PDB file of C-alpha atoms in Angstrom:
ATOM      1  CA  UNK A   1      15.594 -13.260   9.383  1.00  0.00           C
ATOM      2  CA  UNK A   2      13.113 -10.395   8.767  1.00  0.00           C
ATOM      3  CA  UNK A   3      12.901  -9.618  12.226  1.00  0.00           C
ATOM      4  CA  UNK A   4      11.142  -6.325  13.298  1.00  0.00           C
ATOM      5  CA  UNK A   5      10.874  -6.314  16.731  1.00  0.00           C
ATOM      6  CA  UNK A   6      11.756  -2.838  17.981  1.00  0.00           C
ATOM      7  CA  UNK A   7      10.125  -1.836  14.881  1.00  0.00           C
ATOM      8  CA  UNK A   8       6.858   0.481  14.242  1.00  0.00           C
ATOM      9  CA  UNK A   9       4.764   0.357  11.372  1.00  0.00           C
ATOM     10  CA  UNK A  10       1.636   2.726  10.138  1.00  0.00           C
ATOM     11  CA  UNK A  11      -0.240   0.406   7.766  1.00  0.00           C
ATOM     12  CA  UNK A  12      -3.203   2.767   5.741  1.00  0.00           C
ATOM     13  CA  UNK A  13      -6.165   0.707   4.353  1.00  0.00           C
ATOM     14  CA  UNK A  14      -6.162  -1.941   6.743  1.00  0.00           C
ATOM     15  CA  UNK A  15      -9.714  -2.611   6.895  1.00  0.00           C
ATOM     16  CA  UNK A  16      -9.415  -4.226   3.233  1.00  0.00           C
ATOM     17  CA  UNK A  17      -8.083  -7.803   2.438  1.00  0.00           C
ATOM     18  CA  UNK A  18      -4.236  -6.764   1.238  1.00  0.00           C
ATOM     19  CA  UNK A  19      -3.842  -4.087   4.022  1.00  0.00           C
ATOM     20  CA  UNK A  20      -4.706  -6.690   6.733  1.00  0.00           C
ATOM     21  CA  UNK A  21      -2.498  -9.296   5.269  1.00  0.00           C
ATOM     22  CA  UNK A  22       0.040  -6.493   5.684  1.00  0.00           C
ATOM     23  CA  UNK A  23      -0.686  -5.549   9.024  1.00  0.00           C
ATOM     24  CA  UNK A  24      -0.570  -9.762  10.340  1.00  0.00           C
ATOM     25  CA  UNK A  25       2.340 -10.287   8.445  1.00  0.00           C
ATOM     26  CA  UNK A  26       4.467  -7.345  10.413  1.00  0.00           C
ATOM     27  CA  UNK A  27       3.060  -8.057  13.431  1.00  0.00           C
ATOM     28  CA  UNK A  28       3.790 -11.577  13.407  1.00  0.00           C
ATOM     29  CA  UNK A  29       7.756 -10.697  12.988  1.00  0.00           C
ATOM     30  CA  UNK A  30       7.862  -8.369  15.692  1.00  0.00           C
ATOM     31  CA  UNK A  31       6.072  -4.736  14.885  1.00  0.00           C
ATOM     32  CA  UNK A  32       4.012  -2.047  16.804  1.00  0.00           C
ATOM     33  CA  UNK A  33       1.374  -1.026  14.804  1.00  0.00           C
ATOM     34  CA  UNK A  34      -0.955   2.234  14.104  1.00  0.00           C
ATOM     35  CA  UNK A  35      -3.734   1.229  11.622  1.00  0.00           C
ATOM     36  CA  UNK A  36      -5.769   3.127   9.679  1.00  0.00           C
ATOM     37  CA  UNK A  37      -8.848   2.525   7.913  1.00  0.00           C
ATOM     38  CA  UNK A  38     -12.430   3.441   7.016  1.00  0.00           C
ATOM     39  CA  UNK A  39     -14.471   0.686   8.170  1.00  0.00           C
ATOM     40  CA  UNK A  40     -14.626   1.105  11.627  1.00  0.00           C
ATOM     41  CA  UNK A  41     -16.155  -2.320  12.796  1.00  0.00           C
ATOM     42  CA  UNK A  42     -13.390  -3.977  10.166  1.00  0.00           C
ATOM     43  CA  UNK A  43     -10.402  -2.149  11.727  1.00  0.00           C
ATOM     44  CA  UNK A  44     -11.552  -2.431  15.329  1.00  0.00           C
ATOM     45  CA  UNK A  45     -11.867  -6.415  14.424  1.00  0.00           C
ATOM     46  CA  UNK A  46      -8.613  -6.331  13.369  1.00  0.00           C
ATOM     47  CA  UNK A  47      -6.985  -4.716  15.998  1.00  0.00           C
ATOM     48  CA  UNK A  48      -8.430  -6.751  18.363  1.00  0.00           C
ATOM     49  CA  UNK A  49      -7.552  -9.970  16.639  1.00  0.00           C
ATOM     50  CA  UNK A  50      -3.696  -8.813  16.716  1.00  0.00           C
ATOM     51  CA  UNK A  51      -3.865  -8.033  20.441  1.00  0.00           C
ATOM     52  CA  UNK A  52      -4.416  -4.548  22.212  1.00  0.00           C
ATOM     53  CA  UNK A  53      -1.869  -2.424  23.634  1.00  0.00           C
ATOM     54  CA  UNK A  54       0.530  -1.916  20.752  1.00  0.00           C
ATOM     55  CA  UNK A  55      -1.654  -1.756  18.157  1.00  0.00           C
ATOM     56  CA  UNK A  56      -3.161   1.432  17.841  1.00  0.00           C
ATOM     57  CA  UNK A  57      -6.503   1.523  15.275  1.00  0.00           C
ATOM     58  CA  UNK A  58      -7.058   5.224  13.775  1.00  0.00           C
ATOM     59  CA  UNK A  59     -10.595   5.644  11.977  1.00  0.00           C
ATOM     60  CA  UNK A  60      -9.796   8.058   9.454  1.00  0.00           C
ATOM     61  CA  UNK A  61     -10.199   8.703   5.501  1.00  0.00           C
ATOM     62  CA  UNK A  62      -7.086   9.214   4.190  1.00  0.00           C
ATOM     63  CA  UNK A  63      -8.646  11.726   1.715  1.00  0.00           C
ATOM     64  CA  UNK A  64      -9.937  14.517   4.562  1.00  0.00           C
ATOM     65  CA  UNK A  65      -7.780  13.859   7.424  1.00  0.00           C
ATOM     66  CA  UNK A  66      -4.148  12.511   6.791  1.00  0.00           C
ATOM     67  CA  UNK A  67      -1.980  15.736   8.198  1.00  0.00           C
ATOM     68  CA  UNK A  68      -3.359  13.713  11.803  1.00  0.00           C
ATOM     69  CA  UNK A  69      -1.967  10.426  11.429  1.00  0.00           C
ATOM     70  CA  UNK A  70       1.726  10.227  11.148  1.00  0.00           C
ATOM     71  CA  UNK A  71       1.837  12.499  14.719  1.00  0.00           C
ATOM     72  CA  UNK A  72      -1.065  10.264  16.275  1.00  0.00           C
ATOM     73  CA  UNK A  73       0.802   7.136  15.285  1.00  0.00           C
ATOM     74  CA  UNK A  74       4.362   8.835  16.595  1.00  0.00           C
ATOM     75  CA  UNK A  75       2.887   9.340  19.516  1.00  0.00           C
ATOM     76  CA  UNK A  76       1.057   6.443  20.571  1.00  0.00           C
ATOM     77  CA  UNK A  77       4.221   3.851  19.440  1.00  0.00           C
ATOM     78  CA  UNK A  78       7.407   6.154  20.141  1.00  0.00           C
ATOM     79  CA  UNK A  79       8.575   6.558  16.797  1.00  0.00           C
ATOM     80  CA  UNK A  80       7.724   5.823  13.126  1.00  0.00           C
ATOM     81  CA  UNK A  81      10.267   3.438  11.295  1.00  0.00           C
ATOM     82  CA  UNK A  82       8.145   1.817   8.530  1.00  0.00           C
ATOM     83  CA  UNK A  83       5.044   3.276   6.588  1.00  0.00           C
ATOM     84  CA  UNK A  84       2.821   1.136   4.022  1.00  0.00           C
ATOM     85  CA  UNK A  85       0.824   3.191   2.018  1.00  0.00           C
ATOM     86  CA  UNK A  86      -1.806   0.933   1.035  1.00  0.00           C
ATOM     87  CA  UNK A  87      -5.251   3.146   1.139  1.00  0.00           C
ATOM     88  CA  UNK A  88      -6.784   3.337  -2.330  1.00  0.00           C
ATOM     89  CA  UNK A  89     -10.188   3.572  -4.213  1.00  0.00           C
ATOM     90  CA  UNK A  90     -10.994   3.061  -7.682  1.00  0.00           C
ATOM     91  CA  UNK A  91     -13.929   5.586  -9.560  1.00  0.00           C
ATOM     92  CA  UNK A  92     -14.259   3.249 -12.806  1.00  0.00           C
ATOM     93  CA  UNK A  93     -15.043   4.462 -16.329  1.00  0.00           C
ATOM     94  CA  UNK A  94     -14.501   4.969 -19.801  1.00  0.00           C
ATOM     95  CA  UNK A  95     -12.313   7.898 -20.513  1.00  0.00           C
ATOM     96  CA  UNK A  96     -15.097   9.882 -22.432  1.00  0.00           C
ATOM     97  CA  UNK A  97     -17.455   9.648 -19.706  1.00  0.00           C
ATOM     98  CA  UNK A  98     -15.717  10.187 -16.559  1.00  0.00           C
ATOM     99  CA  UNK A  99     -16.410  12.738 -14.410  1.00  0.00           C
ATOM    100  CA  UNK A 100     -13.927  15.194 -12.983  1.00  0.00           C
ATOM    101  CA  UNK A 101     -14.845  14.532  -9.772  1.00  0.00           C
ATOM    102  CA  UNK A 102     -14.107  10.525 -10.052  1.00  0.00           C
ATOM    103  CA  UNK A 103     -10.496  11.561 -11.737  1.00  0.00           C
ATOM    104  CA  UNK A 104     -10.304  13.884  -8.695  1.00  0.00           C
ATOM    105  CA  UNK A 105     -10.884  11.645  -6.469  1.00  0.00           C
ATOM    106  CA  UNK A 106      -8.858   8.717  -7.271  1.00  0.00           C
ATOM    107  CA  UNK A 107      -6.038  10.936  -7.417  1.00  0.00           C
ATOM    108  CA  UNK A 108      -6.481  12.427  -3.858  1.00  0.00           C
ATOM    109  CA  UNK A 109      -6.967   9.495  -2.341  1.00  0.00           C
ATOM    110  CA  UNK A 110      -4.050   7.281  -3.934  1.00  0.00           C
ATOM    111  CA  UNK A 111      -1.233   9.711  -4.884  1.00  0.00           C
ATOM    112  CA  UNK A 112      -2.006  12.844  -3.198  1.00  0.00           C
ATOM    113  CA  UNK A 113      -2.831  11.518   0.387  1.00  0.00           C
ATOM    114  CA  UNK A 114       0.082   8.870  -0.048  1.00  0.00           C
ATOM    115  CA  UNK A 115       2.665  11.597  -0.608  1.00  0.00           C
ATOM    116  CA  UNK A 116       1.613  13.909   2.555  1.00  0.00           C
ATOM    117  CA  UNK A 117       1.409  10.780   4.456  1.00  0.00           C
ATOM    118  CA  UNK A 118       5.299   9.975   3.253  1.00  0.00           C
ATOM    119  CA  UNK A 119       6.736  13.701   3.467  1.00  0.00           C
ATOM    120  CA  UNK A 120       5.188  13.898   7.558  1.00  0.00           C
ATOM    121  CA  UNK A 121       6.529  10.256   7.792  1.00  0.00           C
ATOM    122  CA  UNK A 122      10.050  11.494   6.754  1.00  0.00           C
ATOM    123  CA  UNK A 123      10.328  13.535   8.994  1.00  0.00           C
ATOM    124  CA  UNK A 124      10.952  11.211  12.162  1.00  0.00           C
ATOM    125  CA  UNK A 125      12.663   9.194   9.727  1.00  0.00           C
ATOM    126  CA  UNK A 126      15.158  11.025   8.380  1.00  0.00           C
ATOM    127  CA  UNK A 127      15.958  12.131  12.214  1.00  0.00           C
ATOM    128  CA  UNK A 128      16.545   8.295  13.541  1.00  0.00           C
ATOM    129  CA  UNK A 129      18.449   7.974  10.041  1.00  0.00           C
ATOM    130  CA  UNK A 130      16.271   5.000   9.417  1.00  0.00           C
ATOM    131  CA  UNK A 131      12.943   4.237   8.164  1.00  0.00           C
ATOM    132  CA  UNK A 132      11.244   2.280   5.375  1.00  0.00           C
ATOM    133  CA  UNK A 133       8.573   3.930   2.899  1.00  0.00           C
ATOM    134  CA  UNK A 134       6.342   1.031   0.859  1.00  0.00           C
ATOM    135  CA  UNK A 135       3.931   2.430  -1.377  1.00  0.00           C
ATOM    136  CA  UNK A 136       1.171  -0.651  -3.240  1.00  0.00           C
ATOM    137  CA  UNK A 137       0.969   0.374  -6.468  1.00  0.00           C
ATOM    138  CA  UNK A 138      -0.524  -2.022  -9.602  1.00  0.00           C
ATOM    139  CA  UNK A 139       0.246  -3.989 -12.139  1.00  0.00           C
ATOM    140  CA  UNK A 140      -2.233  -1.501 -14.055  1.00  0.00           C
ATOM    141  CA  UNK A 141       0.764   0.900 -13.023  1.00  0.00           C
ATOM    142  CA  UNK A 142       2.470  -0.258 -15.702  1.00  0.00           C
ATOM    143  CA  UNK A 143       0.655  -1.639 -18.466  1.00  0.00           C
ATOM    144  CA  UNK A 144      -2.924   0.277 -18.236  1.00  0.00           C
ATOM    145  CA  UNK A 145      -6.471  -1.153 -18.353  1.00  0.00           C
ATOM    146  CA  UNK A 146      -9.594  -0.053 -19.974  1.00  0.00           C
ATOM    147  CA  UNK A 147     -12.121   1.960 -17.894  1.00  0.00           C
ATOM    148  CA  UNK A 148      -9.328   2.757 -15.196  1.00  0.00           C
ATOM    149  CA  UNK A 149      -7.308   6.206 -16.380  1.00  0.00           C
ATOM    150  CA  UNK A 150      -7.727   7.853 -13.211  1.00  0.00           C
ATOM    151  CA  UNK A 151      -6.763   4.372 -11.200  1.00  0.00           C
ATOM    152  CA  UNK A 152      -3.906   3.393 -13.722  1.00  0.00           C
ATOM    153  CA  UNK A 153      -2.440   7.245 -13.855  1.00  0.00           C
ATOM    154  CA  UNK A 154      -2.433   7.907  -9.929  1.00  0.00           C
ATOM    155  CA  UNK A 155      -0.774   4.415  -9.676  1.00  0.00           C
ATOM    156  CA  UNK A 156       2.087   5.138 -11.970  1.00  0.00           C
ATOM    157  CA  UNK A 157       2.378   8.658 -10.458  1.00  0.00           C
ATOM    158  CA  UNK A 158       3.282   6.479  -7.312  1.00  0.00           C
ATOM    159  CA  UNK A 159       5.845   4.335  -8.587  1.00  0.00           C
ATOM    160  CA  UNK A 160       7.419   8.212 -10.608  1.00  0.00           C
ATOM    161  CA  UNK A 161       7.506   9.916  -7.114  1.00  0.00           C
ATOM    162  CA  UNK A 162       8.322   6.896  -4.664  1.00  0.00           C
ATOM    163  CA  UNK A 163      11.674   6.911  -7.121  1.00  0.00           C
ATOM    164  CA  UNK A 164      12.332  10.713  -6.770  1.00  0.00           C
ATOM    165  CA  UNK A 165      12.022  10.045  -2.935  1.00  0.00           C
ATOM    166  CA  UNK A 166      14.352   7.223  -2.660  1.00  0.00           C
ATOM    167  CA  UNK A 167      16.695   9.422  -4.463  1.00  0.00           C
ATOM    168  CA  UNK A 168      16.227  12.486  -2.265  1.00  0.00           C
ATOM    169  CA  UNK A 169      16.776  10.205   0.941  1.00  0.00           C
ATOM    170  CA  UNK A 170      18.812   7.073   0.470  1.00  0.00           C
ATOM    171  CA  UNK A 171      21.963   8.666   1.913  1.00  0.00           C
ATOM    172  CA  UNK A 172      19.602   9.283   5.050  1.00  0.00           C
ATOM    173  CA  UNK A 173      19.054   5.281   5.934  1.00  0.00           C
ATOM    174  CA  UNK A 174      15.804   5.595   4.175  1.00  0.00           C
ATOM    175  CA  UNK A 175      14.326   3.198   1.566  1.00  0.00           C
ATOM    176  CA  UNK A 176      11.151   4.066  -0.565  1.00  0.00           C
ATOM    177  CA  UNK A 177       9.534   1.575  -3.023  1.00  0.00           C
ATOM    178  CA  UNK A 178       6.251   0.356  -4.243  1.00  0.00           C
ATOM    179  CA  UNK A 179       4.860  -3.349  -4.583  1.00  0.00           C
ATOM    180  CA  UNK A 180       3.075  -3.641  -7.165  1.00  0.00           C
ATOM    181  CA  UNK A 181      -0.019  -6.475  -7.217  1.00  0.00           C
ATOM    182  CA  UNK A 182      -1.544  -8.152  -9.629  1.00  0.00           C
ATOM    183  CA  UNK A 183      -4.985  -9.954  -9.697  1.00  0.00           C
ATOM    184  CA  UNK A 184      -5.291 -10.881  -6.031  1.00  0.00           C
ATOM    185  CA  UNK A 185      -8.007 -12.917  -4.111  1.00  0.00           C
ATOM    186  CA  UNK A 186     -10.631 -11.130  -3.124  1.00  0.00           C
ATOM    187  CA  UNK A 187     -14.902 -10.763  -2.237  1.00  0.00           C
ATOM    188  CA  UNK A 188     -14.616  -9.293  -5.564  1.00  0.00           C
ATOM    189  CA  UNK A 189     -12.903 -12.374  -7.391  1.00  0.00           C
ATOM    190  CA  UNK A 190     -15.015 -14.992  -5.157  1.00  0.00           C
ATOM    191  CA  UNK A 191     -18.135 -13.485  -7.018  1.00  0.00           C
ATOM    192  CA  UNK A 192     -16.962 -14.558 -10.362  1.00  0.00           C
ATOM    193  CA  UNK A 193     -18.412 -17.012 -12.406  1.00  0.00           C
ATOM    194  CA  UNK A 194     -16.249 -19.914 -13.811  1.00  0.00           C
ATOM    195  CA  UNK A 195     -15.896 -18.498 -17.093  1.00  0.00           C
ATOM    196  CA  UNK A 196     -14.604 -15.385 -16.080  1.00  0.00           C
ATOM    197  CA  UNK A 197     -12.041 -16.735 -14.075  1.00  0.00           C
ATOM    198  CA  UNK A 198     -10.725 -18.790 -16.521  1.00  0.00           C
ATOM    199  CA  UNK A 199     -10.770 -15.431 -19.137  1.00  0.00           C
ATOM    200  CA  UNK A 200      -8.800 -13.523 -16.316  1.00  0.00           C
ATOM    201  CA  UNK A 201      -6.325 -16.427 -15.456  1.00  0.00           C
ATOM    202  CA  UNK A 202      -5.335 -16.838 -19.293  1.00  0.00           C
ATOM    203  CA  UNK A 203      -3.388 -12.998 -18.646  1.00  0.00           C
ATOM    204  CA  UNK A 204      -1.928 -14.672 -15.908  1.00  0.00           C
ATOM    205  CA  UNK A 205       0.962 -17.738 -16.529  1.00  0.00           C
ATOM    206  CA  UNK A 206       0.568 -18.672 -13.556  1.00  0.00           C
ATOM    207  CA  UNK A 207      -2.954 -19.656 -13.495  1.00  0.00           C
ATOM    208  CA  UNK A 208      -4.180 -18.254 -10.641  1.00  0.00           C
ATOM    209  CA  UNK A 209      -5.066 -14.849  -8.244  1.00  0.00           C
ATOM    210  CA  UNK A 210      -2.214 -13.944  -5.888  1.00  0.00           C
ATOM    211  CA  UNK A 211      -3.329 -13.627  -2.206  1.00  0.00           C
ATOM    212  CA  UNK A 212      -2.690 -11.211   0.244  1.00  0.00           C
ATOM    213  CA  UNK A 213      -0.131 -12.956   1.878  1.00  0.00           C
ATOM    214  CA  UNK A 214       2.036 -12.641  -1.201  1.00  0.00           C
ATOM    215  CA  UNK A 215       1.479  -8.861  -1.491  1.00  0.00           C
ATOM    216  CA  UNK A 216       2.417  -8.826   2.339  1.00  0.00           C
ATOM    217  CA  UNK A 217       5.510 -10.929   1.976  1.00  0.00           C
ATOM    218  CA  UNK A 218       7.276  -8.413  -0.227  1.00  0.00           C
ATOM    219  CA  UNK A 219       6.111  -5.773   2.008  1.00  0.00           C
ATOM    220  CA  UNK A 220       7.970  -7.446   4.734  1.00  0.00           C
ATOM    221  CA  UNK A 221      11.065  -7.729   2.595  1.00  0.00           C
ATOM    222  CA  UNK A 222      11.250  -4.500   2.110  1.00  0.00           C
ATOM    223  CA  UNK A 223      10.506  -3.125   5.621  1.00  0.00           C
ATOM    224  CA  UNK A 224      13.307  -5.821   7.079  1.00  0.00           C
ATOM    225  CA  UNK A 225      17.007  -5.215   7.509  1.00  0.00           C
ATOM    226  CA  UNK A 226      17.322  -7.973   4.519  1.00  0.00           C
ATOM    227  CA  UNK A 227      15.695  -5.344   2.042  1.00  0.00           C
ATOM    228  CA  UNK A 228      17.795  -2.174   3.089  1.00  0.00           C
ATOM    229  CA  UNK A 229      20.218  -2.424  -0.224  1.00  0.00           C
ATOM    230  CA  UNK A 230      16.891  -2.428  -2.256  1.00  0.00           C
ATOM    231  CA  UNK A 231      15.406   1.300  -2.671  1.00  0.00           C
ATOM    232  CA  UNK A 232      13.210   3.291  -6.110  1.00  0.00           C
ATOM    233  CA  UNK A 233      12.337  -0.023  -6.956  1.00  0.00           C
ATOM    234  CA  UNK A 234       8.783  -1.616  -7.908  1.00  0.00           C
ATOM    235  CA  UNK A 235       8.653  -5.464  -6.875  1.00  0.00           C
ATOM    236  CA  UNK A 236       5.369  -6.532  -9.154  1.00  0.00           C
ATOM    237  CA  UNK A 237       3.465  -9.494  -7.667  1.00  0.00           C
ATOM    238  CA  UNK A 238       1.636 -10.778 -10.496  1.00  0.00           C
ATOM    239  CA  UNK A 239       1.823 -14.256 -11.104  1.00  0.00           C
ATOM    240  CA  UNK A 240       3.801 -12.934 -14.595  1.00  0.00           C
ATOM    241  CA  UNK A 241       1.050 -10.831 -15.660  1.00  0.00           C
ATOM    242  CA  UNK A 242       3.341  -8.108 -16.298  1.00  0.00           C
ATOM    243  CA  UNK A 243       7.019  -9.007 -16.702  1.00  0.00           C
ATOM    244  CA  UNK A 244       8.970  -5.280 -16.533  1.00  0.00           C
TER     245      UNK A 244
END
C-alpha cells in the first residue's frame, strides 16, 4: 500500500516545515525527487539527509523562475508523475492598508506560479496518461481570516482552478486536488505564549496543531495508486477547524 517506487515527484517549498514533511514522506515509499526551494543551506540539508543521486535540489523562487523547473526536474529523474505545489508566502494586513504590491505578490507566488508550474507539469503527464497534481491550499481557503485577503483569496483561487483542471484531465489518468491545512506545528507556533495557544486551540476540537506529517500523509494518498478514484477534491487537515 501507497507504494511509489518507479514514481517521480517535484515537491516546491521544501525548505519549509510542511514541504519537507512532504518530500520524507514520498521518499520513504519509494519516489525520485526534484526539490525546490529558497533557502539554499535548508534545501541542500535536506537533500542530503534523503540521500544523493535521486534527489535532485533546484534553488529557485518560484515567483521569477518557474518556466525552468518542470524541464530541469524531467530531465534529471526521466519523467514527471507527481507534482506538490506547496511554495507559498503570506504579505499580512488589514484590507484598507495593504499595498498593491503585497496583494501582488501573494498572488504570484501562490496561484500564479502554482498554475504555470501545473500546465508545464501536464504536459509529460498527460503523454504517460498518468500523473498526480496536489496543490496545499488552507483552511483560510475556505472560511477567511482577518488581515489575510490576499493569502485567503489566492488560496481559494487554488482550490477554483485545481477543480477546473481535474475536470479538463481526468479522462487523461490525471488527478488534481488540493490539501488543505489547518493550524500546523511550526517555529512560528513554538514562539507562542501559553495563552495564545490555548485561544487558538479553542477554534480547533481537537485541541491541538496538526504536524507536518499529517499534511504529508494526505499528500501521499493522493499521489498513490489508492487515491486515483479521488480527483477536484480538497481534503482539509484541520483538526475540525473547518468542517466543509
Amino acid at each position: 500500500m501507497f507504494d511509489l517506487s518507479g514514481k517521480t515527484a517535484l515537491v516546491t517549498g521544501a525548505s519549509g516545515g510542511i514541504g519537507g514533511a512532504i518530500a520524507r514522506t514520498l521518499k520513504a515509499c519509494g519516489a525520485k525527487l526534484a526539490l525546490s526551494g529558497t533557502r539554499a543551506e535548508a534545501l541542500q540539508a535536506l537533500a542530503d539527509e534523503l540521500g544523493g543521486a535521486e534527489i535532485l535540489p533546484c534553488k529557485l523562487d518560484v515567483a521569477e523562475e518557474v518556466e525552468a523547473l518542470v524541464p530541469a526536474a524531467v530531465d534529471k529523474l526521466g519523467q514527471l508523475d507527481i507534482l506538490v505545489n506547496n511554495a507559498g508566502i503570506t504579505r499580512d494586513g488589514l484590507a484598507m492598508r495593504m499595498k498593491d504590491e503585497d496583494w501582488a505578490a501573494v498572488l504570484r507566488v501562490d496561484l500564479e506560479a502554482a498554475f504555470r508550474l501545473s500546465r508545464a507539469a501536464l504536459r509529460p503527464m498527460m503523454k504517460a496518461r498518468h500523473g498526480r497534481i496536489i496543490s496545499i491550499s488552507s483552511v483560510v481557503g475556505s472560511i477567511g481570516n482577518p488581515g489575510q485577503a490576499n493569502y485567503a483569496a489566492a488560496k481559494a483561487g487554488l482550490e477554483g482552478m485545481t477543480r477546473s483542471l481535474a475536470a479538463e484531465v481526468a479522462s487523461r489518468g490525471v488527478t488534481v486536488n488540493c490539501v488543505a491545512p489547518g493550524f500546523i506545528a511550526s517555529a512560528m507556533t513554538d514562539a507562542l505564549t501559553d495563552d495564545q495557544k490555548a485561544k487558538m486551540f479553542e477554534r480547533i476540537p481537537a485541541g491541538r496543531f496538526g504536524e507536518g506529517s499529517d499534511v504529508a500523509a494526505a499528500v501521499l494518498w493522493l499521489a498513490s495508486a489508492e487515491g486515483a478514484y479521488v480527483t477536484g477534491q480538497s481534503i482539509h487537515v484541520n483538526g475540525g477547524m473547518y468542517m466543509g
